[in-house]
Coordinates of C-alpha atoms in Angstrom, one line a residue:
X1 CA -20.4 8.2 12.4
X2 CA -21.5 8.1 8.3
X3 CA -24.3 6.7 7.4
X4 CA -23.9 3.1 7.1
X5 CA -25.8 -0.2 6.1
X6 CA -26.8 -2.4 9.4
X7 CA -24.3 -5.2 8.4
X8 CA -21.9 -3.0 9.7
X9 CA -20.7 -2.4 13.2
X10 CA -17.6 -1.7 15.1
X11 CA -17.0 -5.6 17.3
X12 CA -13.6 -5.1 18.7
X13 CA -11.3 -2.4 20.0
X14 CA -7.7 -2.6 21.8
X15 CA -4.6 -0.7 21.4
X16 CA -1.6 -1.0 19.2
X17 CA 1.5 0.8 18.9
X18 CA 0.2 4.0 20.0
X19 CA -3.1 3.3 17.6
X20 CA -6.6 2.0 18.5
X21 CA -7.4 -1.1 16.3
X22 CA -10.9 -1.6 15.2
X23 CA -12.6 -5.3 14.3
X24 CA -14.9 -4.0 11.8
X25 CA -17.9 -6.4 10.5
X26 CA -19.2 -5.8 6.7
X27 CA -21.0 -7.5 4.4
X28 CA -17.4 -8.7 2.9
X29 CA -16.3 -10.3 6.3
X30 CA -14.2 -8.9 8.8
X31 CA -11.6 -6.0 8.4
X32 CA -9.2 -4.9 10.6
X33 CA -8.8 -0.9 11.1
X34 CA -6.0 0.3 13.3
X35 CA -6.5 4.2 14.1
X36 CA -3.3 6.3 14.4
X37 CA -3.8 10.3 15.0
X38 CA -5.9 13.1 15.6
X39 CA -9.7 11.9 14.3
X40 CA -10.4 15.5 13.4
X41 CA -8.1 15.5 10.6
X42 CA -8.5 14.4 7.3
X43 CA -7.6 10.6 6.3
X44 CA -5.2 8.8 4.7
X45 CA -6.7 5.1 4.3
X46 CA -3.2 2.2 3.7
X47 CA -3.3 -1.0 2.6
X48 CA -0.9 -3.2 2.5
X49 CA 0.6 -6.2 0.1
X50 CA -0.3 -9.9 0.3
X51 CA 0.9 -11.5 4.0
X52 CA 1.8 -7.9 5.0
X53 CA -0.4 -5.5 7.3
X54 CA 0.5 -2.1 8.8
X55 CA 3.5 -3.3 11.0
X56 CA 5.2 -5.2 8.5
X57 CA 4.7 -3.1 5.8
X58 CA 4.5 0.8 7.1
X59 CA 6.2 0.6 10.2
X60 CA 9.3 1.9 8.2
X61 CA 7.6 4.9 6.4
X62 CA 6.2 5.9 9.6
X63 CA 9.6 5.7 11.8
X64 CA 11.0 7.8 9.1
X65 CA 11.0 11.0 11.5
X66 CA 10.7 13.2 8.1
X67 CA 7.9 11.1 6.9
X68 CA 5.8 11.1 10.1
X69 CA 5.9 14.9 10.8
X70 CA 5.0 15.3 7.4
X71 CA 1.6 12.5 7.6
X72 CA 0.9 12.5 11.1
X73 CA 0.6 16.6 10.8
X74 CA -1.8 16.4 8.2
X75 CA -3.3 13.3 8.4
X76 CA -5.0 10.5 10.9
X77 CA -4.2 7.5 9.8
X78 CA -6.7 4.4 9.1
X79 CA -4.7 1.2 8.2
X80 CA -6.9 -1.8 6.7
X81 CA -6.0 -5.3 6.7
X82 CA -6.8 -7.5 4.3
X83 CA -8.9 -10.0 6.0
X84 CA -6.8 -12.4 8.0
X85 CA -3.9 -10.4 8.1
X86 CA -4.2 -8.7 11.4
X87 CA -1.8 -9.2 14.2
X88 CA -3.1 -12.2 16.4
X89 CA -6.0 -13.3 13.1
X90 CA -7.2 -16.5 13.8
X91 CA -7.7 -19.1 11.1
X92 CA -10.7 -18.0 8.7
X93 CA -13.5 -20.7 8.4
X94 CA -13.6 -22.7 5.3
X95 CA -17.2 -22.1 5.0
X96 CA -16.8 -18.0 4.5
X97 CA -16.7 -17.3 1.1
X98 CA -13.5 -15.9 -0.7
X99 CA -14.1 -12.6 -1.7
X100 CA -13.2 -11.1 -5.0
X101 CA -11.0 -8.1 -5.7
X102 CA -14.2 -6.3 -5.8
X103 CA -15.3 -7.5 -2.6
X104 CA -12.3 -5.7 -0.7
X105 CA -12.7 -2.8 -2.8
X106 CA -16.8 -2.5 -1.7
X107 CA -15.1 -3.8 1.8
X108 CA -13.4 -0.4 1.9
X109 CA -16.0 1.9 1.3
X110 CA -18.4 0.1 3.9
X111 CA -15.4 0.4 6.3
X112 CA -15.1 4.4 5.2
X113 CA -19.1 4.6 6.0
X114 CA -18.5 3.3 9.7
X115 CA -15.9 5.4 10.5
X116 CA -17.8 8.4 8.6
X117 CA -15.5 9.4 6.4
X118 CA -16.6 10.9 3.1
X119 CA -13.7 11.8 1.0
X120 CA -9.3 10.3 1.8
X121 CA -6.2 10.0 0.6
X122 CA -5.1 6.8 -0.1
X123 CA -1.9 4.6 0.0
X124 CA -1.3 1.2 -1.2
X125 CA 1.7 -1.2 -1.4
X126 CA 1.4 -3.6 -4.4
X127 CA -1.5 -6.2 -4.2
X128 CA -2.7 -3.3 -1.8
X129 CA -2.5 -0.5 -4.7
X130 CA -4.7 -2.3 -7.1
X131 CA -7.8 -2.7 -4.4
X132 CA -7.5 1.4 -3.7
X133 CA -7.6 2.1 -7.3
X134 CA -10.0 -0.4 -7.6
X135 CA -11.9 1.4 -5.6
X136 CA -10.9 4.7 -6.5
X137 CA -12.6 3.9 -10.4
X138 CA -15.6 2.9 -8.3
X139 CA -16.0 5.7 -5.9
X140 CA -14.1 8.6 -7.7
X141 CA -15.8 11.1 -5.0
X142 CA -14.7 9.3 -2.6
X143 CA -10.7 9.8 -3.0
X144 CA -8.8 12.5 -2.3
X145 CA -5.6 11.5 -4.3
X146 CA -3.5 8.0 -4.4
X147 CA -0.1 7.1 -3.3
X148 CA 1.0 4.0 -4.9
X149 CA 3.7 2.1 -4.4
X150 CA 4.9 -0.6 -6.9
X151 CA 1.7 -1.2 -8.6
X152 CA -0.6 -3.3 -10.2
X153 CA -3.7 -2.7 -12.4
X154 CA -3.3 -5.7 -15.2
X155 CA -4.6 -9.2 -14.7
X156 CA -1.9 -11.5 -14.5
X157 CA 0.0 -12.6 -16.7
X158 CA -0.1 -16.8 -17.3
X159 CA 3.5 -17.7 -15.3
X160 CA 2.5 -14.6 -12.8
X161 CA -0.8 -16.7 -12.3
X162 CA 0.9 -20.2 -12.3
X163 CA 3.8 -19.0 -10.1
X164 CA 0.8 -17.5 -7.4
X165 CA -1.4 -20.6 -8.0
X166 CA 1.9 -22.7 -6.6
X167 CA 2.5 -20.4 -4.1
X168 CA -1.3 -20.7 -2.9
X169 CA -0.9 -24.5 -2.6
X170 CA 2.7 -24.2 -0.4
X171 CA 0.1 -22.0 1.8
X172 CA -3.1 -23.9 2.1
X173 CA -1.1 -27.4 2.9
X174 CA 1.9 -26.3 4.1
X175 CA 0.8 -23.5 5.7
X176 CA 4.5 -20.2 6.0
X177 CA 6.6 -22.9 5.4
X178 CA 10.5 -22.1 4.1
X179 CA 9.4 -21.6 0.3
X180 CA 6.7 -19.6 0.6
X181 CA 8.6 -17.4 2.7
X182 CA 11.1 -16.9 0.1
X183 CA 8.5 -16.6 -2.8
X184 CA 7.4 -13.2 -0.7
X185 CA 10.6 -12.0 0.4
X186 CA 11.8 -11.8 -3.3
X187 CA 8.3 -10.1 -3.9
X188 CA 9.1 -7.3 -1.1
X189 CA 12.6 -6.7 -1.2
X190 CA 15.6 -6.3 -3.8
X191 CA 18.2 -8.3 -3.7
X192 CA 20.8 -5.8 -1.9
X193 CA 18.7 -6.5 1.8
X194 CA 18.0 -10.1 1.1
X195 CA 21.7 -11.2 1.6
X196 CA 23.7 -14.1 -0.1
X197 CA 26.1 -16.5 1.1
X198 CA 28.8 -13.2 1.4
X199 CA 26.1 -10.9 3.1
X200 CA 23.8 -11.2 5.8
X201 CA 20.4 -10.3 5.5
X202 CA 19.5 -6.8 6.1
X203 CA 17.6 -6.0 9.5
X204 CA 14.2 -5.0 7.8
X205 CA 14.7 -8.5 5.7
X206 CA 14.6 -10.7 9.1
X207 CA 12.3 -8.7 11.1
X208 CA 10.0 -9.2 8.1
X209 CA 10.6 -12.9 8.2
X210 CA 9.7 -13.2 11.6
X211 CA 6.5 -11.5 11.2
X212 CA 5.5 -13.7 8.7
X213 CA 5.7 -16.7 10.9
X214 CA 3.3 -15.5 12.7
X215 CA 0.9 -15.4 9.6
X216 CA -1.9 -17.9 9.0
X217 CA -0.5 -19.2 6.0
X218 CA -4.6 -20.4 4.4
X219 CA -5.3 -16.6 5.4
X220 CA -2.7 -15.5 3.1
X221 CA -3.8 -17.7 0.6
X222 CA -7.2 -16.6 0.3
X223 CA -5.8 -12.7 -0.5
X224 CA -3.5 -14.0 -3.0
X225 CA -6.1 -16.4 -4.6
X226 CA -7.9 -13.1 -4.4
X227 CA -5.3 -11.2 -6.1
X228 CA -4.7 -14.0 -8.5
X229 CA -8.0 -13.5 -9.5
X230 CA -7.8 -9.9 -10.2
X231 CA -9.1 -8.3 -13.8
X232 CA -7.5 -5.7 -16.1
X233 CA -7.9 -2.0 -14.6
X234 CA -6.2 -0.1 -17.7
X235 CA -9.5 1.3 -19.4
X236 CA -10.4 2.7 -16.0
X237 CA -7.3 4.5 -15.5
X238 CA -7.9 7.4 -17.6
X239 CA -11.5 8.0 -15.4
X240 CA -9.3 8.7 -12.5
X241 CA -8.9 12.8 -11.9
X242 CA -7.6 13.0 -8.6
X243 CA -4.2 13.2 -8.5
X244 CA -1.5 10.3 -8.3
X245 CA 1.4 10.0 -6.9
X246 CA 3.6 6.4 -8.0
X247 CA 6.6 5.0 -6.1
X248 CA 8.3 1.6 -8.1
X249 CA 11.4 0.2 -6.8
X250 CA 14.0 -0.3 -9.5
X251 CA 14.4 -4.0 -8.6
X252 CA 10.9 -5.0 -8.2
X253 CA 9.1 -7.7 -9.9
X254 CA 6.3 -5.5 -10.9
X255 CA 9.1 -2.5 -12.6
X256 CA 6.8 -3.0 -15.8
X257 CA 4.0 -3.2 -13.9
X258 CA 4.4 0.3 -12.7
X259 CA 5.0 2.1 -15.8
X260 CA 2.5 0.6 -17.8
X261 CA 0.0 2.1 -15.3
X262 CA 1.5 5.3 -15.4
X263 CA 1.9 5.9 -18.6
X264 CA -2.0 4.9 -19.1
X265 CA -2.7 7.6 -16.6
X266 CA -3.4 11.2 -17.1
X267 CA 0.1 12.8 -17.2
X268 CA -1.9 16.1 -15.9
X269 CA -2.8 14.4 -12.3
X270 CA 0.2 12.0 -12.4
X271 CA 3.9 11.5 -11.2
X272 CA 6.1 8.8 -10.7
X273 CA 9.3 8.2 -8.9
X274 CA 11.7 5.5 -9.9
X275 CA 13.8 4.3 -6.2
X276 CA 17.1 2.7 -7.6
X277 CA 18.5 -0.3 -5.4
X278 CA 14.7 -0.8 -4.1
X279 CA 12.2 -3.7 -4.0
X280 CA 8.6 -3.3 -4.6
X281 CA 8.1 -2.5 -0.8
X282 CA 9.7 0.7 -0.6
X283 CA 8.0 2.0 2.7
X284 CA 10.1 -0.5 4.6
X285 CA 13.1 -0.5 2.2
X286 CA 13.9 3.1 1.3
X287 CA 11.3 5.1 3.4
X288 CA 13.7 8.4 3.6
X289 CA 13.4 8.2 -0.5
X290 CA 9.5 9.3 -0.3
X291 CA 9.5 12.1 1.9
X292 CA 10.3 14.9 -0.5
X293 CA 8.0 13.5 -3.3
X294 CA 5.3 13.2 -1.2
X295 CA 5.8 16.4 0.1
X296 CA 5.5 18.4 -3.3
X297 CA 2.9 15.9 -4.0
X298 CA 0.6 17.3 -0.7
X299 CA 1.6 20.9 -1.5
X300 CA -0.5 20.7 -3.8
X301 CA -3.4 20.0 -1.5
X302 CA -1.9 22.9 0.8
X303 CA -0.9 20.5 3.0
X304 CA 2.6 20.3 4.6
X305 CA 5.2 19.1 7.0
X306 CA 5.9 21.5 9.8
X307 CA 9.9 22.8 9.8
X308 CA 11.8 22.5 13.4
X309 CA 13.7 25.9 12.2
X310 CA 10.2 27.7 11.6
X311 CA 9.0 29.6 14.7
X312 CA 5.3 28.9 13.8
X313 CA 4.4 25.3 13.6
X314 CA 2.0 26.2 10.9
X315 CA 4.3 28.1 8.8
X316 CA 3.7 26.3 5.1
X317 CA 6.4 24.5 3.7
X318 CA 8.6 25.9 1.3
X319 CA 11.9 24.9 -0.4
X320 CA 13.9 26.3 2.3
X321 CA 12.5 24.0 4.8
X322 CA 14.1 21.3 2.9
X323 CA 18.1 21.1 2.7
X324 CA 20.0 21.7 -0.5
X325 CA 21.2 18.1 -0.8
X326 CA 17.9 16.4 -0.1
X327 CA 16.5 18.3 -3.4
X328 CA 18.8 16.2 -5.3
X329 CA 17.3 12.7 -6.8
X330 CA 21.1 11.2 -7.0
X331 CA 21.3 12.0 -3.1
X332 CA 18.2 10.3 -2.5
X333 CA 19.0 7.2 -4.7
X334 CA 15.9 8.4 -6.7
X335 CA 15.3 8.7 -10.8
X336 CA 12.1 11.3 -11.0
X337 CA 10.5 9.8 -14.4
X338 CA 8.3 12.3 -16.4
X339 CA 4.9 10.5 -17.9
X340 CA 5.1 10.7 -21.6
X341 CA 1.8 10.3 -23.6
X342 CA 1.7 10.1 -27.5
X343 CA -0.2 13.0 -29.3
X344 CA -3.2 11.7 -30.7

């Protein structure tokens, strides 16, 4: 254990899905940690998008067999909830204070101090990308790198903040009723998976539905009021060293989103991959699409995914451990976008 301040303290354990979930008590409220690998390696922290937590919204990068070898060799996995959002949450009290966006960022470092970690990789999905950077321009030594996955760093816009403001209402009286479902479903997934009256929806598009049934729809509210609530990160951005890594699905609501962060980044550290025929959610959408960009993307930290053909399970990756066809961004349904920065 890291040094940590006596608000904080480790309530709960139980299993889950072959990981040990944590109840975690900070001066922010509760998190929820769910544990997945070998302690003794170094971590990769996700967090997920508004109503989502691990299951719903990694459970598809992480039955990607590619993608697991490739994370679970390197990495032990600590996935945060947002508060609320764990499997089972109970109803959060009126009376505890909505926390801010900076709240769950500060939330994240207290949970890092718990669990002693000093420095990890971080992944984030949306809502969930702008708390890691968040707290990536806050504790810069305490982040390894960033995967980010359809993200924001602006404050809303006036109808993004409207439309959310709506959607909080629907949740706080009406609790996951049939439009806010929608509202998120759009958010998460393109309109390929989502189905119309010709086309079923996909299977990832129900299971997802079903999940969020089981949410506590003034829990949700809470993050999105949070979210809502967010401020502008773009003059922070070029105080971020450690590299980046930025996934956008072509038909996500937050497309602009994505590339006016990246192109306020430091094309040095950064990289982004454009998935075509993709939602914001890619981890559940288009998983397979991620594996070879984050694999070039952790060569660089020496890290790599064991190949099945290599008799030494610690012989380093290299191209040849990868087929011919997968190096292709047209196989993968992916456009690899350069970051373009004027001269000054």
């Amino acid at each position: 254990m890291g040094e940590s301040s006596g608000s904080v303290s480790i309530d709960v354990e139980r299993f889950l899905l072959g990981g040990k979930e944590h109840i975690v008590q900070t001066s922010h409220g509760c998190a929820s940690v769910t544990v997945c690998g070998d302690l003794e390696k170094p971590a990769l922290v996700t967090y997920p998008d508004v109503a989502l937590n691990y299951m719903s919204c990694f459970q598809g990068l992480f039955f990607c067999p590619e993608a697991a070898s490739l994370l679970l060799h390197n990495f032990c996995i600590y996935h945060i909830s947002p508060p609320g959002h764990e499997l089972g949450a109970a109803p959060i009290s009126s009376n505890v204070p909505m926390p801010s966006v900076d709240d769950l960022a500060d939330q994240v470092a207290e949970v890092l101090n718990v669990f002693g970690l000093k420095a990890v990789m971080c992944m984030g999905v949306t809502a969930g990308a702008y708390i890691l950077t968040l707290f990536a321009s806050k504790y810069r030594d305490r982040v390894l790198g960033l995967i980010l996955v359809s993200p924001l760093c602006k404050a809303p816009s006036w109808s993004q903040w409207f439309y959310n403001k709506v959607m909080s209402n629907w949740l706080y009286f009406y609790g996951m009723c049939g439009p806010a479902k929608e509202f998120l479903l759009q958010r998460y997934f393109s309109k390929e998976v989502r189905g119309n009256t010709k086309e079923p929806e996909s299977d990832i598009v129900q299971a997802c539905r079903s999940l969020l049934d089981e949410k506590q729809g003034r829990n949700v509210c809470r993050f999105l009021e949070s979210i809502n609530g967010r401020h502008d990160l773009t003059k922070r951005l070029k105080n971020l060293h450690c590299r980046i890594l930025v996934f956008v699905g072509g038909g996500s609501p937050f497309y602009s989103d994505a590339f006016h962060m990246t192109s306020k980044l430091d094309s040095r550290y950064t990289a982004l991959v454009e998935v075509q025929a993709c939602g914001s959610v890619v981890t559940e959408e288009q998983p397979q699409a991620m594996v070879v960009p984050m694999e070039y993307f952790l060569m660089g930290y020496g890290l790599y995914r064991p190949c099945p053909l290599s008799p030494s399970p610690r012989g380093p990756l290299s191209p040849s451990c990868i087929s011919p066809e997968m190096l292709s961004p047209e196989s993968m349904g992916v456009k690899l976008k350069p970051i373009r920065t004027r001269l000054l």
